[in-house]
CSV table of C-alpha atoms and ligand atoms in Angstrom, one decimal:
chain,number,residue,atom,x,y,z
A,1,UNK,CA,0.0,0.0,0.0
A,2,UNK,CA,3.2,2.8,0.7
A,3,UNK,CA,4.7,1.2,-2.6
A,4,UNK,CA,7.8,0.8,-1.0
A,5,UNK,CA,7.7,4.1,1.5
A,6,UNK,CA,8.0,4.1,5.0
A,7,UNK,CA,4.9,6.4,5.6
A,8,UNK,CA,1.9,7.6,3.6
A,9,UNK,CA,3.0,10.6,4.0
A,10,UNK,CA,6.2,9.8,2.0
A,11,UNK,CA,4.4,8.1,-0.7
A,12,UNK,CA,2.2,11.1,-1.1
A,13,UNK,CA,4.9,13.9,-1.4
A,14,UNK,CA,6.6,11.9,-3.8
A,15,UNK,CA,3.4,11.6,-6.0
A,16,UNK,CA,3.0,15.6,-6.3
A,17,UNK,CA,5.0,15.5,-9.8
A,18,UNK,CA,2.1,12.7,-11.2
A,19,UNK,CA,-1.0,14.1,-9.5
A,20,UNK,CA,-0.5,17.7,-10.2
A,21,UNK,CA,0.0,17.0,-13.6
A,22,UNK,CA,-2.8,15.0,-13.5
A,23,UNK,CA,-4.6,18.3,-12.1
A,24,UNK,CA,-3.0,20.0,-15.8
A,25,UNK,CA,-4.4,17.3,-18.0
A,26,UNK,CA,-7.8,17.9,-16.7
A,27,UNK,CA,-7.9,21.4,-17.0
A,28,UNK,CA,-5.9,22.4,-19.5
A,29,UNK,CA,-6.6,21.7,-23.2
A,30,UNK,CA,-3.5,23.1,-25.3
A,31,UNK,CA,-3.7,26.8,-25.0
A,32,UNK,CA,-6.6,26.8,-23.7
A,33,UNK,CA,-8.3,26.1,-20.5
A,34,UNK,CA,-11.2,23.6,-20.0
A,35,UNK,CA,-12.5,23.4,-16.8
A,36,UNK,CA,-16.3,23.4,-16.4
A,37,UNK,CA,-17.3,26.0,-13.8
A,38,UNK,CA,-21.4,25.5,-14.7
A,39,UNK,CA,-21.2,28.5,-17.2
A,40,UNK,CA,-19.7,30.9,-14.9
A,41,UNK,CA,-17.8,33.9,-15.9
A,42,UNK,CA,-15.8,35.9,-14.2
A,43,UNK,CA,-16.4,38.6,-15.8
A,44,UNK,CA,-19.9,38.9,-14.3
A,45,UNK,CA,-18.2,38.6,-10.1
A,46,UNK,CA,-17.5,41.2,-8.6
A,47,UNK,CA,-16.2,39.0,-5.6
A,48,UNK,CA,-15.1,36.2,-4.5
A,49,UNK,CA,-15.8,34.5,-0.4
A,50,UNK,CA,-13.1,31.7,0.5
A,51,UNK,CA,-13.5,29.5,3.1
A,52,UNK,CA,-11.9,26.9,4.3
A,53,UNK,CA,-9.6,25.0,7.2
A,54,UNK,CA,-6.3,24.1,8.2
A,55,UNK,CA,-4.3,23.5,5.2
A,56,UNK,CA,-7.3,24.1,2.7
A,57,UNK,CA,-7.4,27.7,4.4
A,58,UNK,CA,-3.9,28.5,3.1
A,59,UNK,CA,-4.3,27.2,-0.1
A,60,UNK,CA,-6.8,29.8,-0.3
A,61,UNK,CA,-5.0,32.6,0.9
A,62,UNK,CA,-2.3,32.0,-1.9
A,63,UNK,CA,-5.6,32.0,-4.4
A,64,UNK,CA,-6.1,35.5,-2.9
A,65,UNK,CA,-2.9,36.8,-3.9
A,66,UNK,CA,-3.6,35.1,-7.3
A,67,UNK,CA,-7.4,36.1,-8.0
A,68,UNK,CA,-6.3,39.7,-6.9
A,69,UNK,CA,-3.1,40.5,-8.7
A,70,UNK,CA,-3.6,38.6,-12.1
A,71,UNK,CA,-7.5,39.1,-12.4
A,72,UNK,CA,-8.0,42.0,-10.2
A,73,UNK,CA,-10.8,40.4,-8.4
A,74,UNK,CA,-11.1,41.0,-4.8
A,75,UNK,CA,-10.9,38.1,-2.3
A,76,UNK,CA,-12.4,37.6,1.1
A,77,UNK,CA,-11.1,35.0,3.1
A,78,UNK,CA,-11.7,33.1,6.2
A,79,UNK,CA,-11.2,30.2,8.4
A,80,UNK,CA,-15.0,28.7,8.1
A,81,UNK,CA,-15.3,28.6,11.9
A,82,UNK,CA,-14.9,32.3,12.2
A,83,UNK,CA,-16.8,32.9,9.2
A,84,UNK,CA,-20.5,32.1,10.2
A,85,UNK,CA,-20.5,33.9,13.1
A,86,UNK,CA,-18.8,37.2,12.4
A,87,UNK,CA,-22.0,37.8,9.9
A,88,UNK,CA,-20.7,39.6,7.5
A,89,UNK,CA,-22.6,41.3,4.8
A,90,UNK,CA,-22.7,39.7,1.4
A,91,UNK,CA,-22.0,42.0,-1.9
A,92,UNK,CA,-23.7,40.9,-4.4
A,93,UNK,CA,-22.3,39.0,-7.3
A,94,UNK,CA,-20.0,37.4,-5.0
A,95,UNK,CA,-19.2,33.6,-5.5
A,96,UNK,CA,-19.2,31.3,-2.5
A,97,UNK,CA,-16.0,29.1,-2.6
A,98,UNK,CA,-15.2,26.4,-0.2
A,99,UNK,CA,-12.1,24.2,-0.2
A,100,UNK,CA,-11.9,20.9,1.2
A,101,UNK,CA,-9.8,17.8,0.7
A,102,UNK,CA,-12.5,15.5,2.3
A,103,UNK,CA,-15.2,17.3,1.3
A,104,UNK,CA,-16.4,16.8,5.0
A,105,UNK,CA,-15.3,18.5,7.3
A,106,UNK,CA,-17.7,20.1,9.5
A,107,UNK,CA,-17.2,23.9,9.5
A,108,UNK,CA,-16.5,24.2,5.9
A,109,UNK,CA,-19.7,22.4,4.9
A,110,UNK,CA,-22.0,24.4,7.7
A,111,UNK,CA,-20.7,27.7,6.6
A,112,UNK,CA,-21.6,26.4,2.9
A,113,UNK,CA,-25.4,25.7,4.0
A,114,UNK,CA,-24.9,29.0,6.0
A,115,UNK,CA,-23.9,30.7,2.5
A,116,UNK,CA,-26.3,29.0,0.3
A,117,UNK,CA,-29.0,31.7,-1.1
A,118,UNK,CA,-26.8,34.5,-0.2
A,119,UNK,CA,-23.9,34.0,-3.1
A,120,UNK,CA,-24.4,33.7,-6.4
A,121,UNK,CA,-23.0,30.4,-6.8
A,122,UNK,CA,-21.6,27.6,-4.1
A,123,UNK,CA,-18.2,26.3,-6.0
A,124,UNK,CA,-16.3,23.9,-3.8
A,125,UNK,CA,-12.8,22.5,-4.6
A,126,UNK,CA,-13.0,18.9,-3.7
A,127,UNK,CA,-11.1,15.6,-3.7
A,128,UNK,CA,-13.9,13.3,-3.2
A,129,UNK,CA,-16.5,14.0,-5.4
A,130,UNK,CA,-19.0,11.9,-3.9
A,131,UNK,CA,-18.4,14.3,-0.5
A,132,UNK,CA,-21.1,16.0,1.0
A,133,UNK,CA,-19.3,19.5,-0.3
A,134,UNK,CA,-19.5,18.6,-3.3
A,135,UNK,CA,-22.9,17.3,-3.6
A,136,UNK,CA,-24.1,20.4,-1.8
A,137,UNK,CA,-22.4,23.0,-4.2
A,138,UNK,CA,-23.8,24.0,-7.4
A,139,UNK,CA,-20.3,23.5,-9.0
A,140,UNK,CA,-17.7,20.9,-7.4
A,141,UNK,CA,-14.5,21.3,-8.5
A,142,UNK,CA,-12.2,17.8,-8.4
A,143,UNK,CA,-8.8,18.7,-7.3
A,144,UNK,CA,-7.4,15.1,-8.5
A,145,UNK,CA,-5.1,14.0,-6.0
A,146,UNK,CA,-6.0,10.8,-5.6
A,147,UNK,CA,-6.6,9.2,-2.5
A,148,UNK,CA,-4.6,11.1,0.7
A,149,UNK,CA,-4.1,9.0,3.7
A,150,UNK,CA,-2.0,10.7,5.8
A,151,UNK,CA,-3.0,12.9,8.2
A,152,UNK,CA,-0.8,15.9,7.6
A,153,UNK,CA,-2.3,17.0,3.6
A,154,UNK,CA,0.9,17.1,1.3
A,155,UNK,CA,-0.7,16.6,-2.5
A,156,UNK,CA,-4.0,17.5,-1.7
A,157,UNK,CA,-2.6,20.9,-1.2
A,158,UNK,CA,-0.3,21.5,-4.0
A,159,UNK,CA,-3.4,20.2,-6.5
A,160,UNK,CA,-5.8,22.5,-4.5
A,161,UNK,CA,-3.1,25.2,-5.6
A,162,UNK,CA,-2.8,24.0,-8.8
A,163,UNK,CA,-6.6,24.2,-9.6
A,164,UNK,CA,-6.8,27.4,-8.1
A,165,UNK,CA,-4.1,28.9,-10.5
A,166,UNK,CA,-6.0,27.7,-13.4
A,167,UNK,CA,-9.2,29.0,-11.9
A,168,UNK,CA,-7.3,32.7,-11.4
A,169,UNK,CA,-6.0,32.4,-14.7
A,170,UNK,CA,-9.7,31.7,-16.4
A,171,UNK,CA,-10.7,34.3,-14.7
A,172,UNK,CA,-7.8,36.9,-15.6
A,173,UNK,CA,-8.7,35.8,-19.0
A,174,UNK,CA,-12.5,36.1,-18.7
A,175,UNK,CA,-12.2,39.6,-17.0
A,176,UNK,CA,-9.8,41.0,-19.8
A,177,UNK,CA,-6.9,41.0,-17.7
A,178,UNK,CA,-4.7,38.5,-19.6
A,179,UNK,CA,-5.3,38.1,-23.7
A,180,UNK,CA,-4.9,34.7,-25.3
A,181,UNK,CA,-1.0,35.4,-25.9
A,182,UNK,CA,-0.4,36.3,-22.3
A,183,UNK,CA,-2.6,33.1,-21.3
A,184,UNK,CA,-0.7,30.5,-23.4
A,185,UNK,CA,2.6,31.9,-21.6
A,186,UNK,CA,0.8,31.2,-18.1
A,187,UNK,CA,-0.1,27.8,-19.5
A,188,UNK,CA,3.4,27.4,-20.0
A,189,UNK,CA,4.6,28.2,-16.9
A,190,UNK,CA,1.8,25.9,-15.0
A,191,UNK,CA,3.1,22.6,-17.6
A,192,UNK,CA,6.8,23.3,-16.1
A,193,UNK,CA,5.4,22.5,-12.4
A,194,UNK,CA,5.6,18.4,-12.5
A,195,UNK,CA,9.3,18.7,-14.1
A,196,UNK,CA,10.0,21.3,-11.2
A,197,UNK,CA,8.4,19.3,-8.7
A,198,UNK,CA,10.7,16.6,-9.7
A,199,UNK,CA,13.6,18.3,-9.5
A,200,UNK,CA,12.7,20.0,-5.7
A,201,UNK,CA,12.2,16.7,-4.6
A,202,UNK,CA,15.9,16.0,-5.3
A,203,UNK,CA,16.5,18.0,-2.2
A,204,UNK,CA,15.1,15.2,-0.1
A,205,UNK,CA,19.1,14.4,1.6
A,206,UNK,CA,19.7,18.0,1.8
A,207,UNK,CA,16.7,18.6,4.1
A,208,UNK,CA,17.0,15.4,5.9
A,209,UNK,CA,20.7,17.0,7.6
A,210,UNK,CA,18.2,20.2,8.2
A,211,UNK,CA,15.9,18.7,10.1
A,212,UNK,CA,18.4,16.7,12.0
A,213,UNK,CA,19.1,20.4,13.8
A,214,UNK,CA,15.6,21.3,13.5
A,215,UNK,CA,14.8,18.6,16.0
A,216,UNK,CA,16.7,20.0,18.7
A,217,UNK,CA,14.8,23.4,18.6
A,218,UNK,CA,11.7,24.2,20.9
A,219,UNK,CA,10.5,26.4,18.6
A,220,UNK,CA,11.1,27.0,14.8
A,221,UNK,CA,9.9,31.0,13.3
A,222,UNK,CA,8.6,30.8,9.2
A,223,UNK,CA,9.0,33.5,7.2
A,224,UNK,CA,7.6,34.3,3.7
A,225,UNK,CA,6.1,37.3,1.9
A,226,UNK,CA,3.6,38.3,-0.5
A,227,UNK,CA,2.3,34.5,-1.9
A,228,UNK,CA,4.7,32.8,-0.1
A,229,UNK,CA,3.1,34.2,3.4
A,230,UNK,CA,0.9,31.2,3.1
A,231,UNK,CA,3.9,28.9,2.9
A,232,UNK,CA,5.2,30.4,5.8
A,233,UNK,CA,2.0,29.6,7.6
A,234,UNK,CA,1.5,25.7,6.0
A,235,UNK,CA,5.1,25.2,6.9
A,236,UNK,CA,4.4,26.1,10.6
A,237,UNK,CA,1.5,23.9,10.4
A,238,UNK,CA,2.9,20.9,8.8
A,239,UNK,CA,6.0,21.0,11.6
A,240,UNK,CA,3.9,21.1,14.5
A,241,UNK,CA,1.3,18.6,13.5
A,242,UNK,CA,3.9,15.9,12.6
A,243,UNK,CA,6.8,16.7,14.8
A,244,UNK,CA,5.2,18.4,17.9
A,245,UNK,CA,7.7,21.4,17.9
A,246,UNK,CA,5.7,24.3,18.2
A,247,UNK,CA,6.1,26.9,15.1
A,248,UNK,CA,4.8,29.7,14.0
A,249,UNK,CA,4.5,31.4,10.5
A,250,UNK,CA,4.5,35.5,10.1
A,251,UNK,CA,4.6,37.8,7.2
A,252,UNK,CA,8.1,38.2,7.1
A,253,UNK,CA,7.2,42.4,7.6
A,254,UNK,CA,5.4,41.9,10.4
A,255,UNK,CA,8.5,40.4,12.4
A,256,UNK,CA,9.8,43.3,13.8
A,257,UNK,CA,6.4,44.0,14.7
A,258,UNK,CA,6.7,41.5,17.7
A,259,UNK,CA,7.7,37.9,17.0
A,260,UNK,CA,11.5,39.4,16.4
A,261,UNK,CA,11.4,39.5,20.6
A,262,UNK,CA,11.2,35.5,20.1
A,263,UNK,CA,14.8,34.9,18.1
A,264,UNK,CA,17.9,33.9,19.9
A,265,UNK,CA,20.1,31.1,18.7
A,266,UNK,CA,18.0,28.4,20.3
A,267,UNK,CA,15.1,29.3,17.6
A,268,UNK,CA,16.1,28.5,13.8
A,269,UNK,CA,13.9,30.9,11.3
A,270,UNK,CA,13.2,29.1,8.5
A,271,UNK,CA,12.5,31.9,5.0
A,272,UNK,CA,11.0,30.8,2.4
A,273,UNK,CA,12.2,33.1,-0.4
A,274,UNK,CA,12.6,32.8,-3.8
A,275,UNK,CA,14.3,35.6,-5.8
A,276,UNK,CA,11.2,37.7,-6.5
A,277,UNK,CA,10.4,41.5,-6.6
A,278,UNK,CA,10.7,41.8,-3.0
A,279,UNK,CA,13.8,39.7,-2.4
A,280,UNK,CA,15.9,42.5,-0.8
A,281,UNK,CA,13.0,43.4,1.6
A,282,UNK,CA,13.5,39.9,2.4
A,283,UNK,CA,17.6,40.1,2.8
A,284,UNK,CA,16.9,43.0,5.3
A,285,UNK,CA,14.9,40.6,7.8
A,286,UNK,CA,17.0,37.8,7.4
A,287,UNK,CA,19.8,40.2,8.7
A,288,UNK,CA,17.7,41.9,11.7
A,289,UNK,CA,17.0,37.9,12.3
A,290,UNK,CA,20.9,37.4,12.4
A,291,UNK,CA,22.0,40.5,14.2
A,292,UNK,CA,20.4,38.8,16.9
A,293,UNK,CA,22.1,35.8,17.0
A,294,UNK,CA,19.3,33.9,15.1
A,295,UNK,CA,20.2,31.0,12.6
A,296,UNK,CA,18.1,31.0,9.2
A,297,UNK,CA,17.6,28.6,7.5
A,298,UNK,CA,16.9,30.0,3.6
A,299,UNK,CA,15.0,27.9,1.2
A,300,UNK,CA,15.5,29.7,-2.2
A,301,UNK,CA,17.2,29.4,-5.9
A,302,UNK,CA,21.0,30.1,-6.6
A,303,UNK,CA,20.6,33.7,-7.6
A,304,UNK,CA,18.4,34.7,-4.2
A,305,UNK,CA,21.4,32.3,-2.1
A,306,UNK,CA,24.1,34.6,-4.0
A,307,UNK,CA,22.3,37.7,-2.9
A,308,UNK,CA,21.6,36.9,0.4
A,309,UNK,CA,25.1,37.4,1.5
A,310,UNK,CA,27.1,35.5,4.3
A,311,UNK,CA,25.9,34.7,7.5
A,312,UNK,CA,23.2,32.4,6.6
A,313,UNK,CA,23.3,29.4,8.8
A,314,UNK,CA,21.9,26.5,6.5
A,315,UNK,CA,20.2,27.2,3.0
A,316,UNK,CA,18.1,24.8,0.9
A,317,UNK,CA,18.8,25.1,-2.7
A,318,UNK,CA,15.0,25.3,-4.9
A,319,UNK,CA,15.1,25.6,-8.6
A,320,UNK,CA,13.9,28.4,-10.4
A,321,UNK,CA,11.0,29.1,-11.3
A,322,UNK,CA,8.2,31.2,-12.8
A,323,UNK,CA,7.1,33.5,-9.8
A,324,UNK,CA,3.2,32.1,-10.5
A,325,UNK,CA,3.8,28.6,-9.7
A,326,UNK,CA,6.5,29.1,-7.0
A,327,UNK,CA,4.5,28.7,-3.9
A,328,UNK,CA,3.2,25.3,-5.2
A,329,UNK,CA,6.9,24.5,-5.6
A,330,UNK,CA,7.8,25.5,-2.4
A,331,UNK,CA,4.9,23.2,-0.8
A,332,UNK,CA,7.8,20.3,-1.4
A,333,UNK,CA,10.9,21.6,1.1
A,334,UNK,CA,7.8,22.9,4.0
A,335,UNK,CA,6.5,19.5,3.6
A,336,UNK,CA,10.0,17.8,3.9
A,337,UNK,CA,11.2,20.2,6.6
A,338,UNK,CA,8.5,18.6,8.8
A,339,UNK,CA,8.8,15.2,7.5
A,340,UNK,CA,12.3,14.7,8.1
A,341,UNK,CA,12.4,16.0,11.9
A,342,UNK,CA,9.2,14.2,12.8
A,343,UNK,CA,11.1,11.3,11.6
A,344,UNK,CA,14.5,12.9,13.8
A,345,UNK,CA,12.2,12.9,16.9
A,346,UNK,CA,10.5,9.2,16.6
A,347,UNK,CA,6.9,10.6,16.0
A,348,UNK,CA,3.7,9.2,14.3
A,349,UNK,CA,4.0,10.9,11.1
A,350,UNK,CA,0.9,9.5,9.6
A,351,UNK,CA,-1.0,9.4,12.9
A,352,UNK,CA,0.1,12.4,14.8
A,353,UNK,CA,-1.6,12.8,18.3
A,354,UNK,CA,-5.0,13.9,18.7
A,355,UNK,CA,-5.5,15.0,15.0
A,356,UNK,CA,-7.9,13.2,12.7
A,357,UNK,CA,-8.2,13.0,9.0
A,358,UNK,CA,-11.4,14.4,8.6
A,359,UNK,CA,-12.8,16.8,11.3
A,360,UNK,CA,-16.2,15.9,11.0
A,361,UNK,CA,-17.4,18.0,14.8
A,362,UNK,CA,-17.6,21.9,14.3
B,1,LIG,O1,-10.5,17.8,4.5
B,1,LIG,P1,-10.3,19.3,4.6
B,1,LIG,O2,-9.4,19.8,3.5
B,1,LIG,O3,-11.5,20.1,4.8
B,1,LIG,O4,-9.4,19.4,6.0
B,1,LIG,C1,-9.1,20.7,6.5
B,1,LIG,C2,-8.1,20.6,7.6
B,1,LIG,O5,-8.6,19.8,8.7
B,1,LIG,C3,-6.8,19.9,7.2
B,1,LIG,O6,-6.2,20.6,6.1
B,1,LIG,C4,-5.8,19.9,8.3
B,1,LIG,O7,-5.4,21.2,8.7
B,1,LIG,C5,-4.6,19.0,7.9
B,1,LIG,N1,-4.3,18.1,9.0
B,1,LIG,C6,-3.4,19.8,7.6
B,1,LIG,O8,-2.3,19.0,7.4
């Protein structure tokens, strides 16, 4: 059943190059895109409501950065606990969207009932399509991972990613944003992600001698910026569920805003930058990190490692990439990060401790 790995979990990140090309093949048709969304376009919603948990949630908040910047449609988000009871108001021509790997999970599916009647459409990004999300939403999107066992979601994210890119792209498209040359290029850059998945994964030894250290530490800081926030936050998330060390993910601007107060050598920062727009923004932190004695560890390309100067304690070497699909790529080091020093400290990595698969109590 783990084809040869030691955990599910293993299996699972290792399947990210097939399943999120399997994601490609269903959605994409040469330079075009084909992905049935019940008639709707985007050029008639003016909003868009994301809801969703845990892992799901974050996928959604790269989606934000996505929907916003390349189709210039504005995002709400929220964690679907929060989001029935702050009752906020509902613009109109706003589409519902609810992302869930199970497709059962408690909150998400009440605050779908809760926003049934009151958006224009319920679309839910699903990997069971028999689900009760899915059956409840006037269009379920499949996310095609295939069947996810472990506890801590590894593919399910990166092709919940995956068909939210396509989904931002339609609608860029649709709202006049992006013209069919500009699309085919985008298309382009989404067919490179299973090669580049492939070759991130090489860095499966390299991470292993990370996390060795990582073990050691009580508490690990992650850092990322602009679409790569969300990594910060789903590598937190992945190292505490597997491997018990408590983490925490920021904006890496908002660390001298208070978590700064946390660094001393006993507490590795891990930055997940590639070389983007806002890379030297990025080098400043890293440095206010290591003024104080605090060892980072960067995960980037070459050209971002070259950059970064001296002083960096351990750095994880990504391919390069198109800026759009990078924080699908990066999914594979967060995921192995955690991996790797769960395995250091002798946990459950499929099982981890009072978690469950599917969170089916709100
Ligand atoms: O099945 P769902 O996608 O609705 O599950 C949402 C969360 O419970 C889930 O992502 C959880 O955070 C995972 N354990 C993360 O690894």
């Amino acid at each position: 059943e783990k084809g040869g790995y030691k955990h599910y979990m293993a299996k699972e990140i290792a399947q990210q190059p097939t399943v999120v090309g399997n994601v490609l093949n269903a959605y994409l048709s040469g330079d075009q895109i084909n992905m049935d969304l019940g008639g709707i376009n985007f050029a008639n919603v003016d909003r868009l409501s994301i809801v969703a948990c845990g892992t799901a949630y974050y996928a959604g908040l790269v989606a934000k950065y996505w929907f916003e910047q390349h189709a210039r449609l504005p995002v709400d988000i929220d964690v679907a606990s929060e989001f029935r009871y702050r009752e906020a108001p509902f613009a109109p021509k706003t589409l519902g969207v609810f992302v869930s790997q199970s497709g059962e999970t408690a909150d998400t599916l009440a605050a779908l009932r809760y926003s049934a009647g009151k958006v224009d459409k319920v679309v839910s990004l699903v990997n069971v399509p028999e689900s009760s999300i899915a059956r409840e939403s006037d269009v379920a999107v499949e996310i095609h991972a295939g069947v996810e066992v472990s506890v801590a979601s590894t593919k399910a994210f990166t092709c919940q990613l995956t068909s939210f890119a396509v989904m931002a792209l339609k609608a860029a498209h649709d709202r006049g944003h992006l013209d069919d040359a500009g699309l085919a290029q985008r298309l382009s850059e989404l067919r490179q992600l299973p090669g580049l998945m492939s070759h991130a994964l090489t860095i499966d030894a390299a991470t292993k001698a990370i996390a060795s250290k990582l073990a050691e530490a009580r508490d690990v800081l992650f850092l990322g910026r602009g679409q790569m926030f969300p990594l910060a936050l789903e590598g937190a998330l992945k190292l505490k569920e597997i491997s018990y060390i408590h983490a925490e993910g920021y904006a890496s601007g908002e660390l001298k805003h208070g978590p700064i107060a946390l660094v001393d050598k006993a507490t590795p920062t891990v930055v997940m930058a590639p070389h983007d727009g806002l890379f030297d923004k990025t080098v400043s932190n890293m440095q206010e990190v290591m003024a104080r004695g605090g060892r980072v560890v960067l995960v980037s390309d070459a050209r971002a490692a070259e950059e970064a100067g001296s002083g960096v304690w351990q750095t994880l070497a990504m391919p390069e990439a198109p800026e759009l699909i990078q924080p699908i790529l990066y999914a594979v080091p967060a995921q192995l990060l955690a991996y790797h020093t769960a395995i250091a400290k002798g946990t459950d990595v499929d099982q981890p401790r009072n978690l469950a698969k599917s969170v089916t109590v709100e």
